[in-house]
CSV table of C-alpha atoms and ligand atoms in Angstrom, one decimal:
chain,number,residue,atom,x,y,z
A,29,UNK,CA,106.1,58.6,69.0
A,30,UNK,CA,104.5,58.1,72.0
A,31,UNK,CA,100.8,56.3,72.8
A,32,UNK,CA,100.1,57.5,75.6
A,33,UNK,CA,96.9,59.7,75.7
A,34,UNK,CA,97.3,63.1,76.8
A,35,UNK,CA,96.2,63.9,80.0
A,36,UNK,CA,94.8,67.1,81.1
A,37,UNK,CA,94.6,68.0,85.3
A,38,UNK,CA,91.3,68.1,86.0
A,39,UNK,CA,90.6,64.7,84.8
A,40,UNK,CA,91.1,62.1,87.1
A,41,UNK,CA,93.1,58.9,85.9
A,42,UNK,CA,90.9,56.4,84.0
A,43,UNK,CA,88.1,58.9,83.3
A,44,UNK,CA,87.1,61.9,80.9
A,45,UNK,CA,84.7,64.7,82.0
A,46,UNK,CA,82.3,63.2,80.0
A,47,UNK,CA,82.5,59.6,82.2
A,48,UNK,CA,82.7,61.8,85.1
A,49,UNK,CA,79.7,63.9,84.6
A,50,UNK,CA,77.3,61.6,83.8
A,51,UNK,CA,79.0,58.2,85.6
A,52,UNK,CA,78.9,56.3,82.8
A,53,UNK,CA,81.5,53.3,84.3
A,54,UNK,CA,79.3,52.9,87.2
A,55,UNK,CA,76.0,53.0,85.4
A,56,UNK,CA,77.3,50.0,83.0
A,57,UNK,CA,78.2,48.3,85.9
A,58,UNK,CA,74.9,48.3,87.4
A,59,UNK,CA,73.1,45.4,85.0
A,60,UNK,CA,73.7,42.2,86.9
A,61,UNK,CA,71.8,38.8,85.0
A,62,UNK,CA,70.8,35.9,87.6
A,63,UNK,CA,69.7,33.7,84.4
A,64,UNK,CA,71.4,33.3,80.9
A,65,UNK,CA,68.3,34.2,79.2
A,66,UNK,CA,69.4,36.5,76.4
A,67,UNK,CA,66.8,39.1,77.1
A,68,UNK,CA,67.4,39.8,80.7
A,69,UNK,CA,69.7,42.9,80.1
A,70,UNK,CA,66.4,43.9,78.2
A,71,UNK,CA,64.5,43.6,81.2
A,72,UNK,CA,67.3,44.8,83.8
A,73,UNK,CA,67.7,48.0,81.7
A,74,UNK,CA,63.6,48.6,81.4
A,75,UNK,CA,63.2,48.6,85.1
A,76,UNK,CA,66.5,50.6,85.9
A,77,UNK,CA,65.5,53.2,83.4
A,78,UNK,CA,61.7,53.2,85.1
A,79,UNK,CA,63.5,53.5,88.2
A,80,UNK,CA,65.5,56.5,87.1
A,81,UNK,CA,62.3,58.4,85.7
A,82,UNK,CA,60.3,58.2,88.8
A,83,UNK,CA,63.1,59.8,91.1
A,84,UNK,CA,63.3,62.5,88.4
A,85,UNK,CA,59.3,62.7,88.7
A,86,UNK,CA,59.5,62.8,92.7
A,87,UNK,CA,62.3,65.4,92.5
A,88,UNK,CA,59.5,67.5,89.6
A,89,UNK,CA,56.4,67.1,92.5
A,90,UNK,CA,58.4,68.4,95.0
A,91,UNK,CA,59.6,71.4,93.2
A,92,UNK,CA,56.2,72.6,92.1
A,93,UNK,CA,55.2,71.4,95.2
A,94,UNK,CA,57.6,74.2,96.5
A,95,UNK,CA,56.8,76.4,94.1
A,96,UNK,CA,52.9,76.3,94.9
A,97,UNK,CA,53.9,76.9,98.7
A,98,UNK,CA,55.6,80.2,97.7
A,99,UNK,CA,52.4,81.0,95.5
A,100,UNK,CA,54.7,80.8,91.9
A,101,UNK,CA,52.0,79.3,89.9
A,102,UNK,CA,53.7,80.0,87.5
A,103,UNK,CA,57.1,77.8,87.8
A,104,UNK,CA,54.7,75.8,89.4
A,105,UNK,CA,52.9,75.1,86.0
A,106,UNK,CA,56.6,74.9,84.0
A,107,UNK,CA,57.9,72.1,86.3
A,108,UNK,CA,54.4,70.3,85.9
A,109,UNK,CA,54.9,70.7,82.5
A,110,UNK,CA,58.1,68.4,82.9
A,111,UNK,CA,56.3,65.5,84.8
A,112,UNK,CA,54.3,65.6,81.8
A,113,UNK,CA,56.8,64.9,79.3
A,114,UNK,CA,58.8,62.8,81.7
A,115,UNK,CA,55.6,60.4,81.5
A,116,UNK,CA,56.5,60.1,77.5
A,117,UNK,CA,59.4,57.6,77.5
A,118,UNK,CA,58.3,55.7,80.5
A,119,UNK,CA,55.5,54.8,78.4
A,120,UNK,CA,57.5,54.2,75.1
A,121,UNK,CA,60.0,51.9,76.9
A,122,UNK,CA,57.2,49.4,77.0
A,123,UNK,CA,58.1,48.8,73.2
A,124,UNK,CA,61.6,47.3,74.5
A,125,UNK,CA,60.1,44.2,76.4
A,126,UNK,CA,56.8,43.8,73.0
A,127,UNK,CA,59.0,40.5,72.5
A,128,UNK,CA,58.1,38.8,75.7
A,129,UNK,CA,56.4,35.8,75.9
A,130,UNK,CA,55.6,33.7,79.4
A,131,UNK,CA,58.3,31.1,78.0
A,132,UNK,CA,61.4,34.3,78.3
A,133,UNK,CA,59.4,35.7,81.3
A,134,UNK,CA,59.5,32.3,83.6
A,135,UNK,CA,63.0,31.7,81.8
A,136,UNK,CA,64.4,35.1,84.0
A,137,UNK,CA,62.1,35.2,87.0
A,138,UNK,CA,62.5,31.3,87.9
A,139,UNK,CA,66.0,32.4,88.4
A,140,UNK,CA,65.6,35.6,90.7
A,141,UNK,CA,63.5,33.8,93.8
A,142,UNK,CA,66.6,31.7,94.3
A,143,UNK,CA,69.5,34.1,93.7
A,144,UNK,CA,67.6,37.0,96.0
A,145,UNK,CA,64.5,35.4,97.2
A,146,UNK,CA,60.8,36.3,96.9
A,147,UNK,CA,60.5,39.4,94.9
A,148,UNK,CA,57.5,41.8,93.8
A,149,UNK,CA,57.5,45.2,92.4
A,150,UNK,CA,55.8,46.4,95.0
A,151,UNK,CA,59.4,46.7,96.8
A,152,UNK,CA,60.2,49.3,94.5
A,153,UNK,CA,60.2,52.0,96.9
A,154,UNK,CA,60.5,55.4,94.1
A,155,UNK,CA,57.0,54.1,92.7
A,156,UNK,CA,55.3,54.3,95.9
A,157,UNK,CA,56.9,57.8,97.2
A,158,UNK,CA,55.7,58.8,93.4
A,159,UNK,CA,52.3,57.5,94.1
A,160,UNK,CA,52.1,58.7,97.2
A,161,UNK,CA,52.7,62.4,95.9
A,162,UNK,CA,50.0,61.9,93.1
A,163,UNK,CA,47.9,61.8,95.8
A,164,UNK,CA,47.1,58.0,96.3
A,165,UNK,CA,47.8,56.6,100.0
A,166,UNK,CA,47.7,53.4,101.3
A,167,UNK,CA,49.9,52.8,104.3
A,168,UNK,CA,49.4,49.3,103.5
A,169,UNK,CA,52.6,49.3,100.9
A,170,UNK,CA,54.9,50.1,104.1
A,171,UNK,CA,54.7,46.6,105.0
A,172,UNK,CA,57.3,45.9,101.9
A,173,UNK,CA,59.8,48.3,103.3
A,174,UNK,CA,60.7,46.7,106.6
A,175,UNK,CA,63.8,44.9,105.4
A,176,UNK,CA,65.1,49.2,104.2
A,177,UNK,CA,64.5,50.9,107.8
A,178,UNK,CA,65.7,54.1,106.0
A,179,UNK,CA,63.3,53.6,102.5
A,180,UNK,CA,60.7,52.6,105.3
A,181,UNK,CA,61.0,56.4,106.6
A,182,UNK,CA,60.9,58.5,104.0
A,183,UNK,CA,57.6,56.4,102.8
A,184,UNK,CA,56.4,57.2,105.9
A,185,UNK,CA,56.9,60.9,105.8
A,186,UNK,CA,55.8,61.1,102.7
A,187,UNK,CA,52.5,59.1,103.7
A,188,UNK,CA,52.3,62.1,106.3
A,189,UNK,CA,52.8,64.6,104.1
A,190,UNK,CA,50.8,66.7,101.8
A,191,UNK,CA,50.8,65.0,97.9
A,192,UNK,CA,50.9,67.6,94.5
A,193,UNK,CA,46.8,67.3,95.2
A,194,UNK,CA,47.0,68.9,98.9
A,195,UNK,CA,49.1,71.4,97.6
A,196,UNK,CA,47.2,72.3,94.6
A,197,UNK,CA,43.9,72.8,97.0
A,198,UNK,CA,45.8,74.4,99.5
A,199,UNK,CA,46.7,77.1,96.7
A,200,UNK,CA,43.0,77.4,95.3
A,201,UNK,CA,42.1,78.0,99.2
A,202,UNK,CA,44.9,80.4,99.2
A,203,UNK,CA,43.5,83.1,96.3
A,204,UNK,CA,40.0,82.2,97.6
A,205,UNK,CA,37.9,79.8,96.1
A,206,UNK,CA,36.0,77.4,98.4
A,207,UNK,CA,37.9,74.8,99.3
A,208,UNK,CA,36.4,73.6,102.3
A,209,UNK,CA,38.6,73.7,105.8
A,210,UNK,CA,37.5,69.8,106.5
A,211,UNK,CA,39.3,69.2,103.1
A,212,UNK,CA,42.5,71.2,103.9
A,213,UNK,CA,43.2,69.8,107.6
A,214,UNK,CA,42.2,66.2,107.0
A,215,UNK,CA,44.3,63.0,108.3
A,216,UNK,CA,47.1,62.9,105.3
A,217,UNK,CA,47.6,59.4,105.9
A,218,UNK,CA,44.5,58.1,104.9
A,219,UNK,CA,43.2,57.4,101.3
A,220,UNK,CA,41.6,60.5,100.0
A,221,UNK,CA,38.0,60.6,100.1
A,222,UNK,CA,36.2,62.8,97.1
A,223,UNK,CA,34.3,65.8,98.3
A,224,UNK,CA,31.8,67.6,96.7
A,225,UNK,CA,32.5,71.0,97.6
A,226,UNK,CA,36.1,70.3,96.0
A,227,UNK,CA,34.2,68.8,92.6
A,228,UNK,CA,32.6,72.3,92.7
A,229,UNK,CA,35.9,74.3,92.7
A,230,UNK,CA,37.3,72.7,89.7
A,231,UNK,CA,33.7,73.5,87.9
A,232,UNK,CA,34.0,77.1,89.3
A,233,UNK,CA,37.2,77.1,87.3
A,234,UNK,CA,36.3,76.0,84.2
A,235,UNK,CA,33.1,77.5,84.5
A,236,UNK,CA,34.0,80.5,81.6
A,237,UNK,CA,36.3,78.9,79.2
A,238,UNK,CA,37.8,82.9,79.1
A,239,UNK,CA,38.8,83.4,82.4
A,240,UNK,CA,40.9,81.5,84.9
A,241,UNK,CA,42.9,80.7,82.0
A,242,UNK,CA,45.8,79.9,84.3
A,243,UNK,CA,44.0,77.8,86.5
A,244,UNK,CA,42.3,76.1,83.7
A,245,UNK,CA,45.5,75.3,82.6
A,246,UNK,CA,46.8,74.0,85.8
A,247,UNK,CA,43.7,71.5,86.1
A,248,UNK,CA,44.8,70.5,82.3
A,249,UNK,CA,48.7,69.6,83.2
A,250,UNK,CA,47.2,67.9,86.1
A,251,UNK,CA,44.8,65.6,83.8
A,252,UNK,CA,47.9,64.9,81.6
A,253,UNK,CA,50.1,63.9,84.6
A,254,UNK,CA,47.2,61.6,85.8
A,255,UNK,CA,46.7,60.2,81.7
A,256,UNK,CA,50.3,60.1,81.8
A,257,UNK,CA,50.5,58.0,84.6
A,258,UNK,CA,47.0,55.4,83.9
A,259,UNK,CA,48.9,54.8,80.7
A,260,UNK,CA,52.3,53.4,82.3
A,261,UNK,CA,49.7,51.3,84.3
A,262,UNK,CA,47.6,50.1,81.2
A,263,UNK,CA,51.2,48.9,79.5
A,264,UNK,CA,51.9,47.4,82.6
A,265,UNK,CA,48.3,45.4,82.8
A,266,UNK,CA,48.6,44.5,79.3
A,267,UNK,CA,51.9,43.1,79.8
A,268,UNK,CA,51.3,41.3,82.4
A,269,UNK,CA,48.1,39.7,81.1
A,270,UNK,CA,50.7,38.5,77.8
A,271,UNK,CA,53.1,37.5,79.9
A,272,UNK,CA,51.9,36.1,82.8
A,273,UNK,CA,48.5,35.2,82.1
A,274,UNK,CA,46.3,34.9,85.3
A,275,UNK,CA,48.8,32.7,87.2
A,276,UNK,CA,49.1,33.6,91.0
A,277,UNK,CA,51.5,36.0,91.9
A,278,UNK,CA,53.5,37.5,94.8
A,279,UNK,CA,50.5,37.7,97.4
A,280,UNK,CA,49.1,34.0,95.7
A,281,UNK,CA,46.2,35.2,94.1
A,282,UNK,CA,46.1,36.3,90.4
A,283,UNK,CA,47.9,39.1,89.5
A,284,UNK,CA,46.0,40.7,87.2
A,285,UNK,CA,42.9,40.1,89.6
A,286,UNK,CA,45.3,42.2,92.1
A,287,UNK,CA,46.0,44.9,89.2
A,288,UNK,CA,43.0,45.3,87.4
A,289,UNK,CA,41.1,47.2,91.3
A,290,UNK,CA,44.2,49.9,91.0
A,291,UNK,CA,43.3,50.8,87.7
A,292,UNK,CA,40.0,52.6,89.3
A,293,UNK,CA,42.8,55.0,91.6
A,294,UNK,CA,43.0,58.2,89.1
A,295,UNK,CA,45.1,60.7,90.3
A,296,UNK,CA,43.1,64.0,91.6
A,297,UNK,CA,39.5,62.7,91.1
A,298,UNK,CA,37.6,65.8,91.4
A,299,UNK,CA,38.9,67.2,88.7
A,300,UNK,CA,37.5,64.0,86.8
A,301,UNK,CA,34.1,63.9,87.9
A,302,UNK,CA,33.9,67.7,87.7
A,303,UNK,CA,34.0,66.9,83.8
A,304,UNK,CA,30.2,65.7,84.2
A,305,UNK,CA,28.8,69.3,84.2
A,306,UNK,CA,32.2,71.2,82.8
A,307,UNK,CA,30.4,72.9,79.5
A,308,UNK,CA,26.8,72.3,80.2
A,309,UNK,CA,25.0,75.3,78.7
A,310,UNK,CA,23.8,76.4,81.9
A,311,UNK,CA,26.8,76.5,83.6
A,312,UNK,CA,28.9,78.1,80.6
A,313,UNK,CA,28.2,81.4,78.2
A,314,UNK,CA,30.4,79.4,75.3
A,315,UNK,CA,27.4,77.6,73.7
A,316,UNK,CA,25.4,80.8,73.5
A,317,UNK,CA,27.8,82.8,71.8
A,318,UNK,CA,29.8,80.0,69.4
A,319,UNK,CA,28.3,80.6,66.3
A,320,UNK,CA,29.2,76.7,65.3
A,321,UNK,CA,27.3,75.7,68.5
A,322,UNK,CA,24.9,78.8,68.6
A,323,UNK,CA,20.9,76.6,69.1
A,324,UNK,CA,22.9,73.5,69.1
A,325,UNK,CA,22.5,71.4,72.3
A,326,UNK,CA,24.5,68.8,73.4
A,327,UNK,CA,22.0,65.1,72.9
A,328,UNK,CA,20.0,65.0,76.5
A,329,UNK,CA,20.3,68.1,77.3
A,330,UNK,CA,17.8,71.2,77.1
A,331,UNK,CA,19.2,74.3,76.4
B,426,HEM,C1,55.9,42.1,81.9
B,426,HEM,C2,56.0,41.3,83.0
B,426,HEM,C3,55.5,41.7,84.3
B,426,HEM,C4,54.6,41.0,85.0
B,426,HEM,C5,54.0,39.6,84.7
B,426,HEM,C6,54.3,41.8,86.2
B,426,HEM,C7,53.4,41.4,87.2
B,426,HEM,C8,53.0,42.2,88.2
B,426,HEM,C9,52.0,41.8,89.2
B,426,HEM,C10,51.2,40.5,89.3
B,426,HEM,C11,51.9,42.9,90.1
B,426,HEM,C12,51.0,42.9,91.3
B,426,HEM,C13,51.8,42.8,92.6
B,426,HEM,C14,52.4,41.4,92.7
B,426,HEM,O1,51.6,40.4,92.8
B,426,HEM,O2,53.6,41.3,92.6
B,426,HEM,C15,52.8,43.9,89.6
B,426,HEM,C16,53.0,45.1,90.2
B,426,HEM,C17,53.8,46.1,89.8
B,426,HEM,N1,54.8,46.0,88.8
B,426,HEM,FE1,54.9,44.5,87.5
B,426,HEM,N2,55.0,42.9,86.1
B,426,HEM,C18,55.8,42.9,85.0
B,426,HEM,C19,56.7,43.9,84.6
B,426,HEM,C20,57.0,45.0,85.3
B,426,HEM,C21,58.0,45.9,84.9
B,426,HEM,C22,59.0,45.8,83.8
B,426,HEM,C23,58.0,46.9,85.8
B,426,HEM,C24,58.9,48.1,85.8
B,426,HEM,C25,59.8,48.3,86.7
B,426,HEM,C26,56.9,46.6,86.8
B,426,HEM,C27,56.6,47.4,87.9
B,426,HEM,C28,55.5,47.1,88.7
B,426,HEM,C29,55.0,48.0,89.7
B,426,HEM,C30,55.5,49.5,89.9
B,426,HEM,C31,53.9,47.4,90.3
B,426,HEM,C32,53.0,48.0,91.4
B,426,HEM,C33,51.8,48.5,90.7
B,426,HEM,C34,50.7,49.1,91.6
B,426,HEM,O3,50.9,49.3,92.8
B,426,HEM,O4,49.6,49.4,91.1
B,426,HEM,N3,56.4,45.4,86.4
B,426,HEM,N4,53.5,43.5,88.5
């Protein structure tokens, strides 16, 4: 009796369509170790699959970034929805690396400076296009990407280019609530600046917790995106500090010194400070008519 597996013609020699579809060979291929630290793979496997997530997060912002172009709040809202849940196992994965200690940390990365030379995350080019479209510029991260002339320019563009934010305001402007004009046609490049009239807006929204209910829900997936995305950094910090301590890092100053600042940049501000006056009695019929709040005031505050 023959061994020889049956073939069948649309499979190509070597492969199934289940190797094919999801290029399985060349994704086991991909995990190369510079030390012969057992843990490495560990570590090469967390940052690939980091990696992977945050293209499929770009690819999510620019589709309801689309979608709020063509007004479909709608899909808009379901693809948000995504980015949400996309944020799950990027935090989770930080389980996978718990064992770490500086020893197995130095034992990998003293290998890596003289196999590739100097490295630092902050080469990683799908973090900053993700940051970027959360809304958070600084054209200073460029500098990382002259050595890739074509990651260079698409940082760039997308520096130029409205973030999820822009488009989210350009929308509100769009079914006419007051988003200022300054606001709208402001220099894309440069780190946004909070605006009052903008805090405003997001109040107006929420100011009756029975209407606007899709808008409401729009500033909610947003404030789970940005949650979603100070947690990933928290891990990060957290790791860092057990791992690494406060020894000097890539720019020679302490890492975590460098860190801790960028744990300040939450995604789409307004709709943070907004959450200030959100629910105060005078701006919202709720307390008046809850009977479990009904003569209750919140501590400070006079009905
Ligand atoms: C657990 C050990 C780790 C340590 C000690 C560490 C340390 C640092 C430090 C000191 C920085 C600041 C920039 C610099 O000086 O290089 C940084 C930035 C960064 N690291 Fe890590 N890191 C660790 C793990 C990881 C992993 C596993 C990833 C996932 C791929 C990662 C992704 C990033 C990113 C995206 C930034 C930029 C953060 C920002 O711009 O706010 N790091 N890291």
């Amino acid at each position: 009796m023959s061994k020889t597996p049956p073939t069948h013609e649309s499979t190509a020699a070597g492969k199934t369509p289940y190797s094919q579809w999801l290029q399985t060979e060349a994704l086991h291929s991909l995990q190369r170790p510079v030390s012969d630290h057992p843990g490495e793979h560990a570590w090469i496997v967390h940052a690939q699959v980091s990696e992977l997530y945050w293209m499929l997060i770009i690819k999510e912002i620019q589709t309801a970034q689309a979608c709020l172009r063509a007004n479909d709040l709608v899909q808009a809202q379901r693809t948000l929805q995504r980015v949400v849940a996309h944020h799950a196992p990027l935090d989770a994965i930080w389980r996978s690396l718990a064992w770490m200690t500086p020893n197995d940390l130095l034992a990998m990365l003293s290998r890596v400076g003289p196999t590739y030379g100097k490295d630092t995350a902050l080469q990683g080019w799908t973090y900053r296009h993700m940051v970027y479209l959360l809304g958070i510029k600084q054209a200073e991260h460029l500098q990382h990407f002259v050595p890739q002339p074509q990651r260079w320019a698409q940082l760039d563009k997308a520096l130029s280019e409205p973030s999820l934010y822009d488009d989210v305001l350009a929308y509100l402007a769009r079914i006419g609530l007051d988003v200022p004009p300054s606001v709208l046609a402001r220099d894309l490049r440069a780190p946004y600046s909070p605006s009052q009239a903008v805090e405003q807006v997001w109040r107006d929204i929420y100011v009756d917790p029975d209407a606007r209910i899709e808008l409401q829900q729009l500033g909610e997936t947003l404030a789970d995106i940005a949650e979603g995305f100070m947690q990933w950094k928290h891990r990060h910090l957290m790791a860092t500090r057990r791992t690494f301590g406060t020894r000097p890092a890539y720019f020679g100053t302490e890492g975590v010194a460098w860190l801790k600042p960028t744990m300040e940049e939450i995604p789409f501000p307004e709709l943070w400070s907004a959450r200030t006056f959100i629910g105060d009695p005078k701006s919202s019929p709720a307390a008046a008519v809850c009977p479990h709040l009904a003569g209750q005031a919140p501590d400070g505050v006079n009905a």
